[in-house]
PDB file of C-alpha atoms in Angstrom:
ATOM      1  CA  MET A  51      -2.762   0.520  60.232  1.00  0.00           C
ATOM      2  CA  ARG A  52      -1.251   2.147  57.194  1.00  0.00           C
ATOM      3  CA  PHE A  53      -2.034   1.124  53.648  1.00  0.00           C
ATOM      4  CA  GLN A  54       0.809   1.035  51.229  1.00  0.00           C
ATOM      5  CA  ARG A  55       0.254   1.650  47.579  1.00  0.00           C
ATOM      6  CA  GLU A  56       1.663  -0.896  45.255  1.00  0.00           C
ATOM      7  CA  LYS A  57       3.530   0.475  42.329  1.00  0.00           C
ATOM      8  CA  ALA A  58       1.909  -0.451  39.070  1.00  0.00           C
ATOM      9  CA  SER A  59       4.317  -2.287  36.861  1.00  0.00           C
ATOM     10  CA  PHE A  60       4.034  -2.024  33.117  1.00  0.00           C
ATOM     11  CA  ASP A  61       4.774  -5.058  30.991  1.00  0.00           C
ATOM     12  CA  PHE A  62       6.724  -3.968  27.925  1.00  0.00           C
ATOM     13  CA  ARG A  63       6.648  -7.350  26.173  1.00  0.00           C
ATOM     14  CA  LEU A  64       3.531  -6.608  24.106  1.00  0.00           C
ATOM     15  CA  LEU A  65       4.802  -3.141  23.199  1.00  0.00           C
ATOM     16  CA  LEU A  66       8.124  -4.668  22.205  1.00  0.00           C
ATOM     17  CA  PHE A  67       6.293  -7.247  20.076  1.00  0.00           C
ATOM     18  CA  GLY A  68       4.292  -4.516  18.266  1.00  0.00           C
ATOM     19  CA  ILE A  69       7.418  -2.473  17.634  1.00  0.00           C
ATOM     20  CA  GLY A  70       9.112  -5.594  16.302  1.00  0.00           C
ATOM     21  CA  ILE A  71       6.303  -6.331  13.822  1.00  0.00           C
ATOM     22  CA  TRP A  72       6.342  -2.725  12.647  1.00  0.00           C
ATOM     23  CA  LEU A  73      10.145  -2.801  12.350  1.00  0.00           C
ATOM     24  CA  GLY A  74      10.022  -6.068  10.396  1.00  0.00           C
ATOM     25  CA  SER A  75       7.525  -4.744   7.854  1.00  0.00           C
ATOM     26  CA  LEU A  76       9.553  -1.537   7.542  1.00  0.00           C
ATOM     27  CA  LEU A  77      12.723  -3.533   6.892  1.00  0.00           C
ATOM     28  CA  ALA A  78      11.036  -5.714   4.277  1.00  0.00           C
ATOM     29  CA  HIS A  79       9.606  -2.596   2.578  1.00  0.00           C
ATOM     30  CA  GLN A  80      12.745  -0.465   2.569  1.00  0.00           C
ATOM     31  CA  PHE A  81      15.345  -3.138   1.923  1.00  0.00           C
ATOM     32  CA  SER A  82      15.392  -6.337  -0.047  1.00  0.00           C
ATOM     33  CA  TRP A  83      14.341  -9.582   1.577  1.00  0.00           C
ATOM     34  CA  PRO A  84      17.894 -11.058   1.743  1.00  0.00           C
ATOM     35  CA  SER A  85      19.242  -8.039   3.632  1.00  0.00           C
ATOM     36  CA  ALA A  86      16.418  -8.340   6.155  1.00  0.00           C
ATOM     37  CA  VAL A  87      17.302 -12.021   6.633  1.00  0.00           C
ATOM     38  CA  LEU A  88      20.949 -11.108   7.224  1.00  0.00           C
ATOM     39  CA  LEU A  89      19.847  -8.569   9.807  1.00  0.00           C
ATOM     40  CA  LEU A  90      17.726 -11.210  11.499  1.00  0.00           C
ATOM     41  CA  ILE A  91      20.691 -13.585  11.633  1.00  0.00           C
ATOM     42  CA  ALA A  92      22.661 -10.825  13.320  1.00  0.00           C
ATOM     43  CA  LEU A  93      19.815 -10.301  15.790  1.00  0.00           C
ATOM     44  CA  ILE A  94      19.711 -14.019  16.551  1.00  0.00           C
ATOM     45  CA  PHE A  95      23.353 -13.850  17.554  1.00  0.00           C
ATOM     46  CA  ALA A  96      22.404 -10.899  19.746  1.00  0.00           C
ATOM     47  CA  ILE A  97      19.975 -13.206  21.573  1.00  0.00           C
ATOM     48  CA  LYS A  98      22.919 -15.209  22.814  1.00  0.00           C
ATOM     49  CA  LEU A  99      24.098 -12.068  24.552  1.00  0.00           C
ATOM     50  CA  ARG A 100      20.653 -10.900  25.714  1.00  0.00           C
ATOM     51  CA  PRO A 101      17.944 -13.589  25.900  1.00  0.00           C
ATOM     52  CA  ARG A 102      15.242 -10.962  26.521  1.00  0.00           C
ATOM     53  CA  LEU A 103      15.570  -9.829  22.909  1.00  0.00           C
ATOM     54  CA  ALA A 104      14.026 -13.097  21.681  1.00  0.00           C
ATOM     55  CA  ILE A 105      10.544 -11.561  21.511  1.00  0.00           C
ATOM     56  CA  LEU A 106      11.861  -8.689  19.391  1.00  0.00           C
ATOM     57  CA  VAL A 107      13.601 -11.079  16.994  1.00  0.00           C
ATOM     58  CA  TRP A 108      10.464 -13.172  16.537  1.00  0.00           C
ATOM     59  CA  ALA A 109       8.354 -10.060  16.013  1.00  0.00           C
ATOM     60  CA  VAL A 110      10.766  -8.683  13.380  1.00  0.00           C
ATOM     61  CA  LEU A 111      10.689 -12.039  11.608  1.00  0.00           C
ATOM     62  CA  LEU A 112       6.876 -12.091  11.722  1.00  0.00           C
ATOM     63  CA  GLY A 113       6.674  -8.529  10.373  1.00  0.00           C
ATOM     64  CA  CYS A 114       9.021  -9.368   7.481  1.00  0.00           C
ATOM     65  CA  CYS A 115       6.982 -12.447   6.621  1.00  0.00           C
ATOM     66  CA  ILE A 116       3.658 -10.614   6.728  1.00  0.00           C
ATOM     67  CA  TYR A 117       4.872  -7.811   4.478  1.00  0.00           C
ATOM     68  CA  THR A 118       6.503 -10.259   2.063  1.00  0.00           C
ATOM     69  CA  LEU A 119       3.244 -12.216   1.771  1.00  0.00           C
ATOM     70  CA  HIS A 120       1.367  -8.972   1.078  1.00  0.00           C
ATOM     71  CA  TYR A 121       3.884  -7.955  -1.599  1.00  0.00           C
ATOM     72  CA  ALA A 122       3.842 -11.416  -3.206  1.00  0.00           C
ATOM     73  CA  THR A 123       0.037 -11.324  -3.325  1.00  0.00           C
ATOM     74  CA  LEU A 124       0.090  -8.000  -5.160  1.00  0.00           C
ATOM     75  CA  GLN A 125       2.729  -9.173  -7.642  1.00  0.00           C
ATOM     76  CA  SER A 126       0.847 -12.369  -8.526  1.00  0.00           C
ATOM     77  CA  SER A 127      -2.561 -10.690  -8.819  1.00  0.00           C
ATOM     78  CA  VAL A 128      -4.788 -10.296 -11.860  1.00  0.00           C
ATOM     79  CA  LEU A 129      -3.830  -6.634 -12.236  1.00  0.00           C
ATOM     80  CA  ALA A 130      -0.108  -7.442 -12.263  1.00  0.00           C
ATOM     81  CA  LYS A 131      -0.679 -10.109 -14.942  1.00  0.00           C
ATOM     82  CA  LEU A 132      -2.703  -7.651 -17.053  1.00  0.00           C
ATOM     83  CA  ALA A 133       0.115  -5.127 -16.709  1.00  0.00           C
ATOM     84  CA  GLN A 134       2.668  -7.686 -17.894  1.00  0.00           C
ATOM     85  CA  GLN A 135       0.498  -8.544 -20.900  1.00  0.00           C
ATOM     86  CA  GLY A 136      -0.129  -4.869 -21.682  1.00  0.00           C
ATOM     87  CA  GLU A 137      -3.869  -5.300 -22.212  1.00  0.00           C
ATOM     88  CA  SER A 138      -6.205  -2.349 -21.689  1.00  0.00           C
ATOM     89  CA  ALA A 139      -9.141  -2.833 -19.366  1.00  0.00           C
ATOM     90  CA  LYS A 140     -12.290  -1.146 -18.132  1.00  0.00           C
ATOM     91  CA  VAL A 141     -12.129  -0.647 -14.374  1.00  0.00           C
ATOM     92  CA  ILE A 142     -14.614   0.290 -11.671  1.00  0.00           C
ATOM     93  CA  ALA A 143     -12.797   1.411  -8.540  1.00  0.00           C
ATOM     94  CA  THR A 144     -13.160   3.317  -5.289  1.00  0.00           C
ATOM     95  CA  VAL A 145     -10.857   6.308  -4.757  1.00  0.00           C
ATOM     96  CA  THR A 146      -8.759   5.895  -1.596  1.00  0.00           C
ATOM     97  CA  SER A 147      -6.509   8.991  -1.667  1.00  0.00           C
ATOM     98  CA  ASP A 148      -6.694  12.639  -2.609  1.00  0.00           C
ATOM     99  CA  PRO A 149      -5.555  13.411  -6.162  1.00  0.00           C
ATOM    100  CA  LYS A 150      -2.069  14.868  -6.508  1.00  0.00           C
ATOM    101  CA  ILE A 151      -1.306  17.088  -9.503  1.00  0.00           C
ATOM    102  CA  SER A 152       2.266  17.053 -10.773  1.00  0.00           C
ATOM    103  CA  GLU A 153       4.043  20.086 -12.165  1.00  0.00           C
ATOM    104  CA  PRO A 154       4.820  20.423 -15.898  1.00  0.00           C
ATOM    105  CA  LYS A 155       8.338  19.129 -16.577  1.00  0.00           C
ATOM    106  CA  VAL A 156      10.861  19.728 -19.337  1.00  0.00           C
ATOM    107  CA  ASN A 157      12.176  16.517 -20.872  1.00  0.00           C
ATOM    108  CA  GLY A 158      14.815  17.392 -23.475  1.00  0.00           C
ATOM    109  CA  SER A 159      13.131  19.702 -25.943  1.00  0.00           C
ATOM    110  CA  LEU A 160       9.633  18.608 -24.912  1.00  0.00           C
ATOM    111  CA  LEU A 161       7.383  19.980 -22.202  1.00  0.00           C
ATOM    112  CA  ARG A 162       5.605  17.167 -20.356  1.00  0.00           C
ATOM    113  CA  GLU A 163       2.060  17.996 -19.370  1.00  0.00           C
ATOM    114  CA  PRO A 164       1.019  17.860 -15.715  1.00  0.00           C
ATOM    115  CA  ARG A 165      -0.636  14.630 -14.582  1.00  0.00           C
ATOM    116  CA  THR A 166      -3.077  13.773 -11.852  1.00  0.00           C
ATOM    117  CA  SER A 167      -2.238  10.748  -9.704  1.00  0.00           C
ATOM    118  CA  PHE A 168      -4.262   9.019  -6.994  1.00  0.00           C
ATOM    119  CA  LEU A 169      -4.756   5.627  -5.357  1.00  0.00           C
ATOM    120  CA  VAL A 170      -7.823   3.453  -5.894  1.00  0.00           C
ATOM    121  CA  ARG A 171      -9.143   0.086  -4.763  1.00  0.00           C
ATOM    122  CA  ALA A 172     -10.076  -1.764  -7.948  1.00  0.00           C
ATOM    123  CA  ASN A 173     -13.436  -3.493  -7.479  1.00  0.00           C
ATOM    124  CA  TRP A 174     -14.232  -4.749 -10.976  1.00  0.00           C
ATOM    125  CA  VAL A 175     -12.078  -5.222 -14.102  1.00  0.00           C
ATOM    126  CA  ASP A 176     -13.297  -6.046 -17.610  1.00  0.00           C
ATOM    127  CA  ALA A 177     -10.361  -7.316 -19.667  1.00  0.00           C
ATOM    128  CA  GLY A 178     -12.121  -8.168 -22.919  1.00  0.00           C
ATOM    129  CA  GLU A 179     -13.554 -11.659 -22.657  1.00  0.00           C
ATOM    130  CA  ILE A 180     -12.893 -12.115 -18.952  1.00  0.00           C
ATOM    131  CA  GLN A 181     -14.321 -10.041 -16.108  1.00  0.00           C
ATOM    132  CA  TYR A 182     -12.897 -10.034 -12.593  1.00  0.00           C
ATOM    133  CA  GLN A 183     -14.412  -8.969  -9.311  1.00  0.00           C
ATOM    134  CA  LEU A 184     -11.567  -8.142  -6.962  1.00  0.00           C
ATOM    135  CA  ARG A 185     -10.334  -5.810  -4.251  1.00  0.00           C
ATOM    136  CA  LEU A 186      -6.785  -4.682  -5.001  1.00  0.00           C
ATOM    137  CA  PRO A 187      -4.945  -1.367  -4.659  1.00  0.00           C
ATOM    138  CA  ALA A 188      -3.846   0.425  -7.839  1.00  0.00           C
ATOM    139  CA  ARG A 189      -2.571   3.855  -8.875  1.00  0.00           C
ATOM    140  CA  VAL A 190      -4.304   5.914 -11.583  1.00  0.00           C
ATOM    141  CA  LEU A 191      -2.549   8.483 -13.800  1.00  0.00           C
ATOM    142  CA  LEU A 192      -4.659  11.049 -15.704  1.00  0.00           C
ATOM    143  CA  ARG A 193      -3.858  13.968 -17.953  1.00  0.00           C
ATOM    144  CA  ASP A 194      -6.976  15.865 -16.894  1.00  0.00           C
ATOM    145  CA  GLN A 195      -7.808  17.404 -13.552  1.00  0.00           C
ATOM    146  CA  VAL A 196     -10.903  15.693 -12.207  1.00  0.00           C
ATOM    147  CA  PRO A 197     -12.769  16.827  -9.072  1.00  0.00           C
ATOM    148  CA  ILE A 198     -12.775  13.578  -7.099  1.00  0.00           C
ATOM    149  CA  LYS A 199     -12.686  12.800  -3.397  1.00  0.00           C
ATOM    150  CA  PRO A 200     -11.744   9.695  -1.407  1.00  0.00           C
ATOM    151  CA  GLY A 201     -14.718   7.349  -1.342  1.00  0.00           C
ATOM    152  CA  ASP A 202     -15.960   8.247  -4.840  1.00  0.00           C
ATOM    153  CA  GLN A 203     -16.647   5.299  -7.106  1.00  0.00           C
ATOM    154  CA  VAL A 204     -15.128   5.884 -10.553  1.00  0.00           C
ATOM    155  CA  GLU A 205     -15.117   4.130 -13.917  1.00  0.00           C
ATOM    156  CA  PHE A 206     -12.359   4.427 -16.509  1.00  0.00           C
ATOM    157  CA  PHE A 207     -10.715   2.668 -19.426  1.00  0.00           C
ATOM    158  CA  GLY A 208      -6.965   2.405 -19.027  1.00  0.00           C
ATOM    159  CA  ARG A 209      -3.791   0.550 -19.776  1.00  0.00           C
ATOM    160  CA  PRO A 210      -2.129  -1.089 -16.763  1.00  0.00           C
ATOM    161  CA  ILE A 211       1.651  -0.767 -16.609  1.00  0.00           C
ATOM    162  CA  VAL A 212       4.144  -2.596 -14.407  1.00  0.00           C
ATOM    163  CA  THR A 213       5.163  -0.465 -11.457  1.00  0.00           C
ATOM    164  CA  ARG A 214       7.997  -0.545  -8.953  1.00  0.00           C
ATOM    165  CA  GLU A 215       5.719   0.863  -6.278  1.00  0.00           C
ATOM    166  CA  LYS A 216       5.366  -1.830  -3.622  1.00  0.00           C
ATOM    167  CA  ARG A 217       1.955  -0.922  -2.257  1.00  0.00           C
ATOM    168  CA  VAL A 218      -0.068  -1.276  -5.494  1.00  0.00           C
ATOM    169  CA  ALA A 219      -0.642  -4.152  -7.897  1.00  0.00           C
ATOM    170  CA  ALA A 220      -0.470  -1.970 -11.056  1.00  0.00           C
ATOM    171  CA  THR A 221      -0.568   1.607 -12.331  1.00  0.00           C
ATOM    172  CA  PHE A 222      -3.330   2.499 -14.780  1.00  0.00           C
ATOM    173  CA  VAL A 223      -2.720   5.145 -17.434  1.00  0.00           C
ATOM    174  CA  VAL A 224      -6.204   6.393 -18.303  1.00  0.00           C
ATOM    175  CA  ASP A 225      -6.708   6.794 -22.055  1.00  0.00           C
ATOM    176  CA  GLY A 226     -10.086   8.537 -22.058  1.00  0.00           C
ATOM    177  CA  GLN A 227     -12.279  10.239 -19.536  1.00  0.00           C
ATOM    178  CA  LEU A 228     -12.697   9.219 -15.933  1.00  0.00           C
ATOM    179  CA  GLN A 229     -16.335   9.108 -14.856  1.00  0.00           C
ATOM    180  CA  VAL A 230     -17.592   9.441 -11.289  1.00  0.00           C
ATOM    181  CA  ILE A 231     -20.297   6.783 -10.902  1.00  0.00           C
ATOM    182  CA  ASN A 232     -21.171   7.302  -7.255  1.00  0.00           C
ATOM    183  CA  ALA A 233     -20.015  10.279  -5.190  1.00  0.00           C
ATOM    184  CA  ALA A 234     -19.002   9.539  -1.613  1.00  0.00           C
ATOM    185  CA  TYR A 235     -20.829  12.531  -0.178  1.00  0.00           C
ATOM    186  CA  ARG A 236     -22.302  15.803  -1.323  1.00  0.00           C
ATOM    187  CA  ASP A 237     -21.608  19.259  -0.023  1.00  0.00           C
ATOM    188  CA  TRP A 238     -24.892  20.459   1.422  1.00  0.00           C
ATOM    189  CA  GLU A 239     -25.565  24.101   0.745  1.00  0.00           C
TER     190      GLU A 239
END
């Protein structure tokens, strides 16, 4: 008696769903929300031609909705409101990216100094009379070069400005010095 091997079949529906969610969030990030809706309407008409694309359409719609909720949360946050009011604040945050130093630029007859930019997760904000404990992404701009690493906890006094960057709630322009409160790790020698 001979045994026959059964061919393993791979179900692509879950992979298609994951790709659809990723594609939906990419569309909502790169394009405006109305253009993503128009694309979804076009995809719905494509379902009439190919019913198997229904899972992809629903996944794209879900991805667009998830990213839009994330973006709306950042835009209605405490940091975004502080940026609109233009109030300076004291912030304690955790560094989440490596610092990037920009090159000096000529702007008309002026030479702009290089700046250091990095992403943080704001943990605590003191805006005068009111103090907030939160967990929101923000960008920090400095004039100085500071030796920081991802995971360091820093404290600074800065002015939040409204930003067009979609992944942060606000951009802080640091007025004074940035202080490392708690280093993430030490280099053992």
